[in-house]
Structures are given as C-alpha cells and as structure tokens.
GROMACS .gro file of C-alpha atoms in nm:
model
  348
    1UNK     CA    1  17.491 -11.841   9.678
    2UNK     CA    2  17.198 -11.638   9.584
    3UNK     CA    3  17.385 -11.515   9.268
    4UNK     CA    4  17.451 -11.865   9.143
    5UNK     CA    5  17.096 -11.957   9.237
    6UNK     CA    6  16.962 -11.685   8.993
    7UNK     CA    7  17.243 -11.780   8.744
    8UNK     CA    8  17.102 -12.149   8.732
    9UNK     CA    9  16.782 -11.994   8.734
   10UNK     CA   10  16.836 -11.763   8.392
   11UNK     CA   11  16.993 -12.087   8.249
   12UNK     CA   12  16.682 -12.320   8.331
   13UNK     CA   13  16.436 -12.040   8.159
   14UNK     CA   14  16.657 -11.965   7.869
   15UNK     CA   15  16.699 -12.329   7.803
   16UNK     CA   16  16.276 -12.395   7.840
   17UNK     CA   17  16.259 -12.122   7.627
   18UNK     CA   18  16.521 -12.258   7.375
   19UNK     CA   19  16.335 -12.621   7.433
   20UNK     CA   20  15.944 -12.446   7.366
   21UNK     CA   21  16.083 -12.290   7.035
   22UNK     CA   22  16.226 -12.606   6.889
   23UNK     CA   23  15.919 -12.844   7.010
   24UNK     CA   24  15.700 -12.564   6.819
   25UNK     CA   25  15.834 -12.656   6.482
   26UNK     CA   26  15.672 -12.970   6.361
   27UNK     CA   27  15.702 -13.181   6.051
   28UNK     CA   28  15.371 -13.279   5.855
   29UNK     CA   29  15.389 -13.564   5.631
   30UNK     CA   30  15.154 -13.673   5.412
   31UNK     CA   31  15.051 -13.894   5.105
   32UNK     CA   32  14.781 -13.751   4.808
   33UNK     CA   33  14.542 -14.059   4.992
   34UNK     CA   34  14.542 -13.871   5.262
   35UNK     CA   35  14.305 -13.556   5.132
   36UNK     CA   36  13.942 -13.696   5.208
   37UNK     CA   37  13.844 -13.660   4.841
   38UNK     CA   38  13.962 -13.530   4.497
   39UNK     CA   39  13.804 -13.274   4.351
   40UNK     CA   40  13.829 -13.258   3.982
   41UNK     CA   41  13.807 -12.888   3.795
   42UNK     CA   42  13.745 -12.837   3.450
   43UNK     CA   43  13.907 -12.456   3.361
   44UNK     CA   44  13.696 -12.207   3.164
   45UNK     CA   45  13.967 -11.989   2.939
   46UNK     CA   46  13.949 -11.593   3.023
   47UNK     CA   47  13.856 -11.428   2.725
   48UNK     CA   48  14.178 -11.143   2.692
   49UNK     CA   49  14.124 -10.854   2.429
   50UNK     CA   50  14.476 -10.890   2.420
   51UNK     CA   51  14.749 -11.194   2.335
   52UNK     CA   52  14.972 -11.337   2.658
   53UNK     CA   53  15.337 -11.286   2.567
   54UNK     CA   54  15.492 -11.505   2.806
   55UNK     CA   55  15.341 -11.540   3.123
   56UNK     CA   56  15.559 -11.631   3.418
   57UNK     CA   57  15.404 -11.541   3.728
   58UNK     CA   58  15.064 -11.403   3.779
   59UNK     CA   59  14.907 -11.185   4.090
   60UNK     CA   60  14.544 -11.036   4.126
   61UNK     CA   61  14.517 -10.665   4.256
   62UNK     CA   62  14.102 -10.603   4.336
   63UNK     CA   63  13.938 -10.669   3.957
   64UNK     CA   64  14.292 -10.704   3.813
   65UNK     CA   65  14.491 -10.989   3.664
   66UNK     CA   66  14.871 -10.877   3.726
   67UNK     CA   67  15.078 -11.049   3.447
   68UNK     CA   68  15.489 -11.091   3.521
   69UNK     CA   69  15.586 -11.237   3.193
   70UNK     CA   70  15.970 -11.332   3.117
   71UNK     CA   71  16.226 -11.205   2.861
   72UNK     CA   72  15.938 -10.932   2.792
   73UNK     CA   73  15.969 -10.555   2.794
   74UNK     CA   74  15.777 -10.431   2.965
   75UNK     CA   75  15.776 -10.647   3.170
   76UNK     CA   76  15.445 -10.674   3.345
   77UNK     CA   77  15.081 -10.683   3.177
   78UNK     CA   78  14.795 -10.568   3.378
   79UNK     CA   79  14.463 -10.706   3.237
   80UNK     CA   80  14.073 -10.599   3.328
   81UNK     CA   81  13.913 -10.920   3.479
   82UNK     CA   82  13.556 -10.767   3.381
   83UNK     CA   83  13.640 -10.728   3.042
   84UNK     CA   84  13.949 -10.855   2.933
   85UNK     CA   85  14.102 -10.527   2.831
   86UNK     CA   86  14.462 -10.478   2.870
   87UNK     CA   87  14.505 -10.190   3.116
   88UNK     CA   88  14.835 -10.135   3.087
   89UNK     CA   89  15.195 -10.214   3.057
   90UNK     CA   90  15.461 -10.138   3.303
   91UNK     CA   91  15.818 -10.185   3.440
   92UNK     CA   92  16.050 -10.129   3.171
   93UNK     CA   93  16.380 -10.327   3.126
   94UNK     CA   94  16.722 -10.111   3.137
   95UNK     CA   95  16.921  -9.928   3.339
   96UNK     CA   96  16.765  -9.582   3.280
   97UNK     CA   97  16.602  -9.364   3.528
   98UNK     CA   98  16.305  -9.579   3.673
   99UNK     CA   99  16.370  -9.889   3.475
  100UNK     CA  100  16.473 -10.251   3.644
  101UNK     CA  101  16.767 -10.462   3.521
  102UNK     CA  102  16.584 -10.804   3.572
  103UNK     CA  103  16.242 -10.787   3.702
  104UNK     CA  104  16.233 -11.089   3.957
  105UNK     CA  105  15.972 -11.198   4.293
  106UNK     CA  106  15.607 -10.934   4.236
  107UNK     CA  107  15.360 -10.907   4.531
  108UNK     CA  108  15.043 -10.724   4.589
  109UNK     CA  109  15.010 -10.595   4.895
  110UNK     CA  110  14.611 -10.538   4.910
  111UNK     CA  111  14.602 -10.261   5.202
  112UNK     CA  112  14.806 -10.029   5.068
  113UNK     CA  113  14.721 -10.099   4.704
  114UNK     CA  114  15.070 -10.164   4.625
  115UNK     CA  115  15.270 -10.340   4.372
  116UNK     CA  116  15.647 -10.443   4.485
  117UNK     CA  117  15.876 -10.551   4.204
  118UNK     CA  118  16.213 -10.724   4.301
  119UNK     CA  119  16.508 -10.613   4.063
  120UNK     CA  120  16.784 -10.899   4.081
  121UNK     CA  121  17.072 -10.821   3.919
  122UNK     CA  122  16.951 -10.381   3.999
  123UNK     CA  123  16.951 -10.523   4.444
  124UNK     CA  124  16.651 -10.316   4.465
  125UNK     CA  125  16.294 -10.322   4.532
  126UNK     CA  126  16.023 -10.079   4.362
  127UNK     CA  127  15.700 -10.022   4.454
  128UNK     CA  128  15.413  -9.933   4.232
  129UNK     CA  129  15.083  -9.751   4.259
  130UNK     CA  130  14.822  -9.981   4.113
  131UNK     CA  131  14.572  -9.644   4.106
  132UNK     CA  132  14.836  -9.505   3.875
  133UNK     CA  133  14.911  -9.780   3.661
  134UNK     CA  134  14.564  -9.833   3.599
  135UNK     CA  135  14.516  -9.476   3.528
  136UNK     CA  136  14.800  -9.520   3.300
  137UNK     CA  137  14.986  -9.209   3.490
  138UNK     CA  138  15.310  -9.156   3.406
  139UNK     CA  139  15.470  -9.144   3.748
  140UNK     CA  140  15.366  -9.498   3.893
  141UNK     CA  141  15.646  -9.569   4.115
  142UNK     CA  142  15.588  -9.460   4.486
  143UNK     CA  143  15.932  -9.593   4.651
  144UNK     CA  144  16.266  -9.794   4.541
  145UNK     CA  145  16.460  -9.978   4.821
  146UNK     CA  146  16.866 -10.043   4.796
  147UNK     CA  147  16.866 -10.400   4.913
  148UNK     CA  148  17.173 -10.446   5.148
  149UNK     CA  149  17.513 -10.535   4.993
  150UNK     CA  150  17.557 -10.783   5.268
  151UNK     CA  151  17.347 -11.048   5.103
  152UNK     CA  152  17.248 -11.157   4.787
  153UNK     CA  153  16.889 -11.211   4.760
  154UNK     CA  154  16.694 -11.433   4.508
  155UNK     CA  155  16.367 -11.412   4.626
  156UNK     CA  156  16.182 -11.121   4.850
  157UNK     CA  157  15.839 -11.068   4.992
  158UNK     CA  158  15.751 -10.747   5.192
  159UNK     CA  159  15.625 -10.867   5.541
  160UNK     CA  160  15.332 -10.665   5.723
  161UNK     CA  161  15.501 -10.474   5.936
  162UNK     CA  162  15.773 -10.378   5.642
  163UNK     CA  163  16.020 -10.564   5.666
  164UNK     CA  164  16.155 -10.810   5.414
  165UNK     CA  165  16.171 -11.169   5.379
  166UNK     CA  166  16.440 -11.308   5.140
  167UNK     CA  167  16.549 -11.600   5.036
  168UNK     CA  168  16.896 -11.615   4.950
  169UNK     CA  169  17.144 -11.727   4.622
  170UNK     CA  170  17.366 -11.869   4.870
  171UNK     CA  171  17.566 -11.752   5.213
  172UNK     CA  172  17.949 -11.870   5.360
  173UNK     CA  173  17.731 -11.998   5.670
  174UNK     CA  174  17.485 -12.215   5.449
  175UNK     CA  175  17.201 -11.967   5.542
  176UNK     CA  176  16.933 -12.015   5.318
  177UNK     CA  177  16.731 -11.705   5.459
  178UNK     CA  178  16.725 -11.365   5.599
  179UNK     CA  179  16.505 -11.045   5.742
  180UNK     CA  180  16.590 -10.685   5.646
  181UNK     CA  181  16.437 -10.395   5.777
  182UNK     CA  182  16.232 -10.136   5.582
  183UNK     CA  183  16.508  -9.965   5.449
  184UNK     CA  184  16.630 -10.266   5.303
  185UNK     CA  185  16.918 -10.300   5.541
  186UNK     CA  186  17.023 -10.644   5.680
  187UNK     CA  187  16.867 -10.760   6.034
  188UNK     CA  188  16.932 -11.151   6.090
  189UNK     CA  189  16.993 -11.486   5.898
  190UNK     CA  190  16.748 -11.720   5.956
  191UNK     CA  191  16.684 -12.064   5.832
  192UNK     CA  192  17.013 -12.263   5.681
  193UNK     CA  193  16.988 -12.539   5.397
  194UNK     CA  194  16.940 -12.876   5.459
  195UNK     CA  195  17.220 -13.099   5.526
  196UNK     CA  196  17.317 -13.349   5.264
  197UNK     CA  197  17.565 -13.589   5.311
  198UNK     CA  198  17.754 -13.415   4.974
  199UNK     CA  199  18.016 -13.137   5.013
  200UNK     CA  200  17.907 -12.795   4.859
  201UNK     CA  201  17.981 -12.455   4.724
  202UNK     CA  202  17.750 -12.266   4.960
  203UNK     CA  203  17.747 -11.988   4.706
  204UNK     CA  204  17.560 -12.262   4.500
  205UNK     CA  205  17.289 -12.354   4.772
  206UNK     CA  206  17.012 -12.231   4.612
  207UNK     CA  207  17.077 -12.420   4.273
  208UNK     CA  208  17.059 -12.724   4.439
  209UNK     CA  209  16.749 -12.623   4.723
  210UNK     CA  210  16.555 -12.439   4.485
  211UNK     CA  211  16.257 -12.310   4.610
  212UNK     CA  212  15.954 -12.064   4.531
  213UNK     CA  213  15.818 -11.850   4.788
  214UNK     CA  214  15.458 -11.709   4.855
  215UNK     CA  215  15.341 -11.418   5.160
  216UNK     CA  216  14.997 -11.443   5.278
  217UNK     CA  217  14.763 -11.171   5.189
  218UNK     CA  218  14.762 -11.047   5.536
  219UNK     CA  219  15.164 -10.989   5.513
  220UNK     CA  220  15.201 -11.218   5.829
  221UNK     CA  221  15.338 -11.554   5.726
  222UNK     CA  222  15.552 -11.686   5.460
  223UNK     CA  223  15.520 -11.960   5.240
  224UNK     CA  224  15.821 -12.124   5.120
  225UNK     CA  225  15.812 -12.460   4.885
  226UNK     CA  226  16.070 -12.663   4.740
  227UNK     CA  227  16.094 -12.730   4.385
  228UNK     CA  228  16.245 -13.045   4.345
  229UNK     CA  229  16.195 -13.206   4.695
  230UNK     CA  230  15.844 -13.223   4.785
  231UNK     CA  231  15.856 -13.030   5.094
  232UNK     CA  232  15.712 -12.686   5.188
  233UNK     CA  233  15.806 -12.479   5.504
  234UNK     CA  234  15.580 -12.249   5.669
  235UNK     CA  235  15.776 -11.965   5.854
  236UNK     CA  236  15.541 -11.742   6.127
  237UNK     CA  237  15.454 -11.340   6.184
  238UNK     CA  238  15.809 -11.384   6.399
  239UNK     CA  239  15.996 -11.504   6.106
  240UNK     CA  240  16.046 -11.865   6.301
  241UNK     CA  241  16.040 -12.172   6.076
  242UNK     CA  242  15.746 -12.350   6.219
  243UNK     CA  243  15.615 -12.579   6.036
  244UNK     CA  244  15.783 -12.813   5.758
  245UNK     CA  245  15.533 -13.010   5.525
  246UNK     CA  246  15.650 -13.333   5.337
  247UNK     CA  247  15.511 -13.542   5.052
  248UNK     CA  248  15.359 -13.633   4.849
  249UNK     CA  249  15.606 -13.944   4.785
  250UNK     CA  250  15.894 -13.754   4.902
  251UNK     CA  251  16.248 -13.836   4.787
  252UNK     CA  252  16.542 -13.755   4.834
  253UNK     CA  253  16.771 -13.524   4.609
  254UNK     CA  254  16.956 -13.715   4.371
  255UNK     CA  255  17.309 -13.606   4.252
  256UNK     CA  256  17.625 -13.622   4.032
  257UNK     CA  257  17.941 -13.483   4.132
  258UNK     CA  258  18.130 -13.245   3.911
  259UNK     CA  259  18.452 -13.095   3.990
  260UNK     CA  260  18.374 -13.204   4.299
  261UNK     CA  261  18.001 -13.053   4.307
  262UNK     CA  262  17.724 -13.156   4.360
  263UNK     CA  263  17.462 -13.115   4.052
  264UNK     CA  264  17.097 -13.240   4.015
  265UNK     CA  265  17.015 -13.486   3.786
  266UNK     CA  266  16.722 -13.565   3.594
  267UNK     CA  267  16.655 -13.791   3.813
  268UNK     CA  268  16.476 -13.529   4.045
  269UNK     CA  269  16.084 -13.474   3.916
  270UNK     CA  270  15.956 -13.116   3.976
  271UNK     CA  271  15.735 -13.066   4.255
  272UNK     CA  272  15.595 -12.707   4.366
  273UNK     CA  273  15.557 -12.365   4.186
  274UNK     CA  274  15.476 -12.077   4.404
  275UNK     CA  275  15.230 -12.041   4.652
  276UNK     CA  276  14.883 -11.834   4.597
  277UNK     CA  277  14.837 -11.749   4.984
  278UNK     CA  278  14.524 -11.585   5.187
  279UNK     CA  279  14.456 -11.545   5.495
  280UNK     CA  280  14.391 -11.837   5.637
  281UNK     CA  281  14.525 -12.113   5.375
  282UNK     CA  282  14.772 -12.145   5.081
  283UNK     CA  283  14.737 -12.306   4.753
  284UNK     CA  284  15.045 -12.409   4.555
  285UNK     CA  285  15.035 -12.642   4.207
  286UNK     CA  286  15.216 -12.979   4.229
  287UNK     CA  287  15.351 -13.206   3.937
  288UNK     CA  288  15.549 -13.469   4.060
  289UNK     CA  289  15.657 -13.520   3.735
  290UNK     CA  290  16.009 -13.508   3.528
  291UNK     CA  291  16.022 -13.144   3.369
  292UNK     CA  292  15.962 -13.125   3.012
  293UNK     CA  293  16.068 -12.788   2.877
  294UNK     CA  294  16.119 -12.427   3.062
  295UNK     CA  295  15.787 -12.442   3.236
  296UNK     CA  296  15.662 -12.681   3.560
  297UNK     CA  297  15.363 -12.770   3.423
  298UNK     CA  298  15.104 -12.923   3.688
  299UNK     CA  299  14.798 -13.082   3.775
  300UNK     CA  300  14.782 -13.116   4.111
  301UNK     CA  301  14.659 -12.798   4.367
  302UNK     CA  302  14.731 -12.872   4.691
  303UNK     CA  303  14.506 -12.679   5.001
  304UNK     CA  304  14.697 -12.639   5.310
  305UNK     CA  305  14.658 -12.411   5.621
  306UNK     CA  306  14.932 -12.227   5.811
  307UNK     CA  307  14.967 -12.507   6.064
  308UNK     CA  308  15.035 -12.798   5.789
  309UNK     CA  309  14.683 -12.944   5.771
  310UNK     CA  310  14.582 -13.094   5.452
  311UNK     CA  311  14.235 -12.923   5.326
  312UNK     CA  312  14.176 -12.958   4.990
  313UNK     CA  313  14.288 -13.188   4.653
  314UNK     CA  314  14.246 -13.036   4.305
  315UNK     CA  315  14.282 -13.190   4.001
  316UNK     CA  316  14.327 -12.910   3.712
  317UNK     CA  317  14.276 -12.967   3.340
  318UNK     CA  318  14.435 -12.831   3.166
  319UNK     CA  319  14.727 -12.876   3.327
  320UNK     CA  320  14.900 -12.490   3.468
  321UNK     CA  321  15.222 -12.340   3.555
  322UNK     CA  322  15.092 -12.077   3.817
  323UNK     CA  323  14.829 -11.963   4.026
  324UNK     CA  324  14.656 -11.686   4.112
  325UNK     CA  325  14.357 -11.751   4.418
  326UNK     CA  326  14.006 -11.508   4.435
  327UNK     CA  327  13.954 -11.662   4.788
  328UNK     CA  328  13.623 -11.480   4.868
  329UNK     CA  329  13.456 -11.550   4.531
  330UNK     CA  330  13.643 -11.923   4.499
  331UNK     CA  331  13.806 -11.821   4.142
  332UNK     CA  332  14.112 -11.971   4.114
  333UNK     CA  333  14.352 -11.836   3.753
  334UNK     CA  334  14.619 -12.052   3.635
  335UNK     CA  335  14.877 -11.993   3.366
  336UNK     CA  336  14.857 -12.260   3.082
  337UNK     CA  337  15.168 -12.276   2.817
  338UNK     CA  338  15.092 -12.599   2.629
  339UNK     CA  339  15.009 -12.449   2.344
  340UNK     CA  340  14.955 -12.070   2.358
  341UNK     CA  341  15.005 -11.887   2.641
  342UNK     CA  342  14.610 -11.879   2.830
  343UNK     CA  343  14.508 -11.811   3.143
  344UNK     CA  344  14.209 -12.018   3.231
  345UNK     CA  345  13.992 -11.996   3.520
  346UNK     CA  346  13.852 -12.282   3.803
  347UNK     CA  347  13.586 -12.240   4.003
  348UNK     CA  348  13.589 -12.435   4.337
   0.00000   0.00000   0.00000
C-alpha cells in the first residue's frame, strides 16, 4: 500500500511538473496598432573607405562592423566604425587547410571576443580571434568543431554555457530543432514543425518553415523568427520553447502540391529577417510584403522583450535587409541593397 501510495505520488508530481512546463509557454498575438506609437527614422549612410560587395548578414564586434557577404571570397569584411577603414578580410572559400566550404549562421560572442562561423556543406563550426583578425595575424582561427553526423544543421548559434543551438534542414521525426554539446556532438531534439494539414517530406521541413535565428548577447536565449509566417518563437537559457509571438496580420501558409508536395507559393509575403538581440530585448526587420528579388527588403523594426511584450515600432527609410543593434549607444546599422550595397545608420 505504501508503495502504490508513493507510485501515485511520483505520477501526480511528474504530471504537475509536465502541466507547469506546458502552461509556461504562451502565445503573444499582436497587431502593428498595438505598439503605443510609431517612431519614424531617417538613416544617415556610413561613410566606408571601402565598396560593400554583397552584404548578407552583418554583426558588430566592440568598434567593428562584421560584414558576411554572399557568393564572396573571402567571405567576411571587417570594417572600422570610427573611420570607415576596411580592417580586414577573412574566411576563405575552399576546401584547403583552414578554409570553409560555404560560410553560413556568424555570431559574436562579446566575452570571449570571439567570432563563430558555421560551415554548411564543411558540418563544422570555426571560431575566430577578432584581436587577430584585426591585427591582420595570420593565424586567426582559435578552434573548429565537427558538427555531429547525426543531424543536419542549417542554422547554429553557440549558447553561453557552450553548447549549440541548431536549427535543422529537416529530421524523420519532424524535429525542427536540436542542442549539441561543446564538442559538437548531439544531446536532444527539441522543438518539431508545425502541423499543417498537408503531407510532407520531412527532409523538406525547413523549405517550407523557413526561419532565421538570432542569440542574445548574453548567450542565454534564442531568438527564432519565421520568414514567411509572421510568427517568432522565443526559446529560454533551458532550451524550452517558451514563448511564441504572432502577427502582425498573420496568415496562414499557402501551398501547391507537386508530386505530391507541398511547395510555397507566391502567395506567401515575407515577413522576418534575423534577429539583432541584447540583453534584455530583440530587434528583428519586418516587411510583410511579396519578395521582389534575392533580398527581404523591409521597413518595419519590430522591439520585443524575451517574454513577448511589444516595446517599440520603427519605421526605417530607406528600407534594409539586416540589422545590426549598438544597444548602449542606441545605433542601430542596417544593410540597404536597392541600389548599391550601403549600410546606413538610425539613431533611436
């Protein structure tokens, strides 16, 4: 009797327990009317000594403007916000000794003065020295990480404590996430895809969820938005899927089946880019509209913090592709592609 008693007892706490960690992920929606005003921001264009070549992602590192640009090699520009001199030029393309396949995801991880470069196709991760690329040493790579061959990862972030947070090209389970340790071996699956009432290749989940994904600067929780379906979740320093933010206008995804498949249409307008994240808050550009040529290009910054509240509206012009957030000095650099490829600079 007392066995079974303790029995029901386990079951009772296990299942509060189970009950507690489902009731603490919440959905946020929201409409643009809801942010208490708009704030409209007029961008100044950073003066570079130097020509963009074809900015794709951009990062700042202390009094640096990290530049990821696509189809480039090398791949990454690092530019002198004080002065607009070009620093230096790293990660070359290949597959030679220290050279990446297909730079991918870049983060700067501030307390270690560290620059972490994804390789896709290479399923490794490199990390740089910013002291010697900006010294323009010629050993600049501290570490390189074998990513595990038990999952294919699109996107990575390196969390605080080491580990790695990756969002995945696709999984036999429909898992659309997963954790690997420092050494870049797998831990545990954790978020799936969303259901859809549509049959599909799992392998093809993240073609049809695409998403971005951003790491605040504190390495504690991860950012990741959807670009086609207006939502953003908000996963905490446990790797638990907390929060799930939805709007503006949000609609479903709209498809066409080939061979069977399921394949977006044009139907879909873009919505987020990736994250710039701080401590405290994230800021990621919107569009809400149709995409017109390789790049998102958007108006719209939206201000949240980590527990879905609505802060802040911006409304850019010109319009950007991505952001990069000086949180302390209110700075906030955006990629512009319209004509030439500019960063330009909004103070808030």
């Amino acid at each position: 009797m007392r066995q079974l008693f303790f029995t029901l007892l386990i079951s009772a706490t296990v299942l509060m327990n189970t009950t507690k960690l489902v009731n603490a992920q919440k959905t946020v929606n929201f409409e643009i009317d809801d942010f208490k005003e708009v704030i409209e921001l007029k961008g100044e264009k950073l003066e570079l000594k130097k020509p963009l070549r074809y900015p794709y992602e951009i990062l700042l590192a202390d009094t640096f403007l990290i530049v990821k640009n696509q189809n480039s090699s090398p791949a990454i520009d690092v530019f002198n916000l004080n002065n607009g001199e070009l620093i230096n030029q790293f990660c070359m393309r290949g597959r030679g000794p220290e050279e990446l396949i297909s730079p991918f995801s870049i983060q700067y991880i501030a307390n270690t003065k560290r620059i972490m470069v994804q390789d896709f196709h290479g399923k490794k991760i490199v990390f740089y020295d910013l002291k010697s690329v900006v010294a323009n040493s010629k050993k600049t790579i501290l570490s390189t990480i074998n990513i595990s061959s038990e999952i294919s990862a699109r996107k990575i972030v390196v969390k605080q404590d080491g580990s790695f947070f990756c969002n995945l090209m696709g999984n036999p389970d429909y898992y659309m996430n997963c954790l690997l340790d420092q050494k870049g071996n797998f831990i545990k699956y954790l978020s799936k895809y969303p259901e859809i009432d549509t049959k599909y290749d799992p392998a093809l989940g993240s073609n049809i969820f695409a998403t971005n994904i951003g790491i605040s600067n504190t390495g504690e929780y991860v950012v990741v938005p959807y670009r086609y379906s207006n939502k953003i979740s908000i996963f905490n320093p446990d790797n638990e899927q907390v929060v799930n933010i939805i709007g503006p206008n949000f609609t479903k995804l709209h498809f066409v089946n080939k061979n069977n498949m399921p394949v977006l249409t044009s139907k879909n307008k873009c919505a987020y880019n990736i994250p710039s994240c701080g401590e405290k808050m994230f800021m990621v550009p919107y569009s809400g509209k149709p995409l017109a040529g390789e790049f998102n290009k958007a108006e719209h910054l939206f201000c949240f913090d980590y527990d879905g509240n609505v802060l802040k509206h911006f409304v850019v012009s010109p319009r950007i592709t991505e952001i990069a957030v000086d949180w302390k000095n209110k700075i906030i650099y955006g990629a512009n592609v319209d004509a030439e490829p500019t960063i330009y600079r909004f103070k808030f």
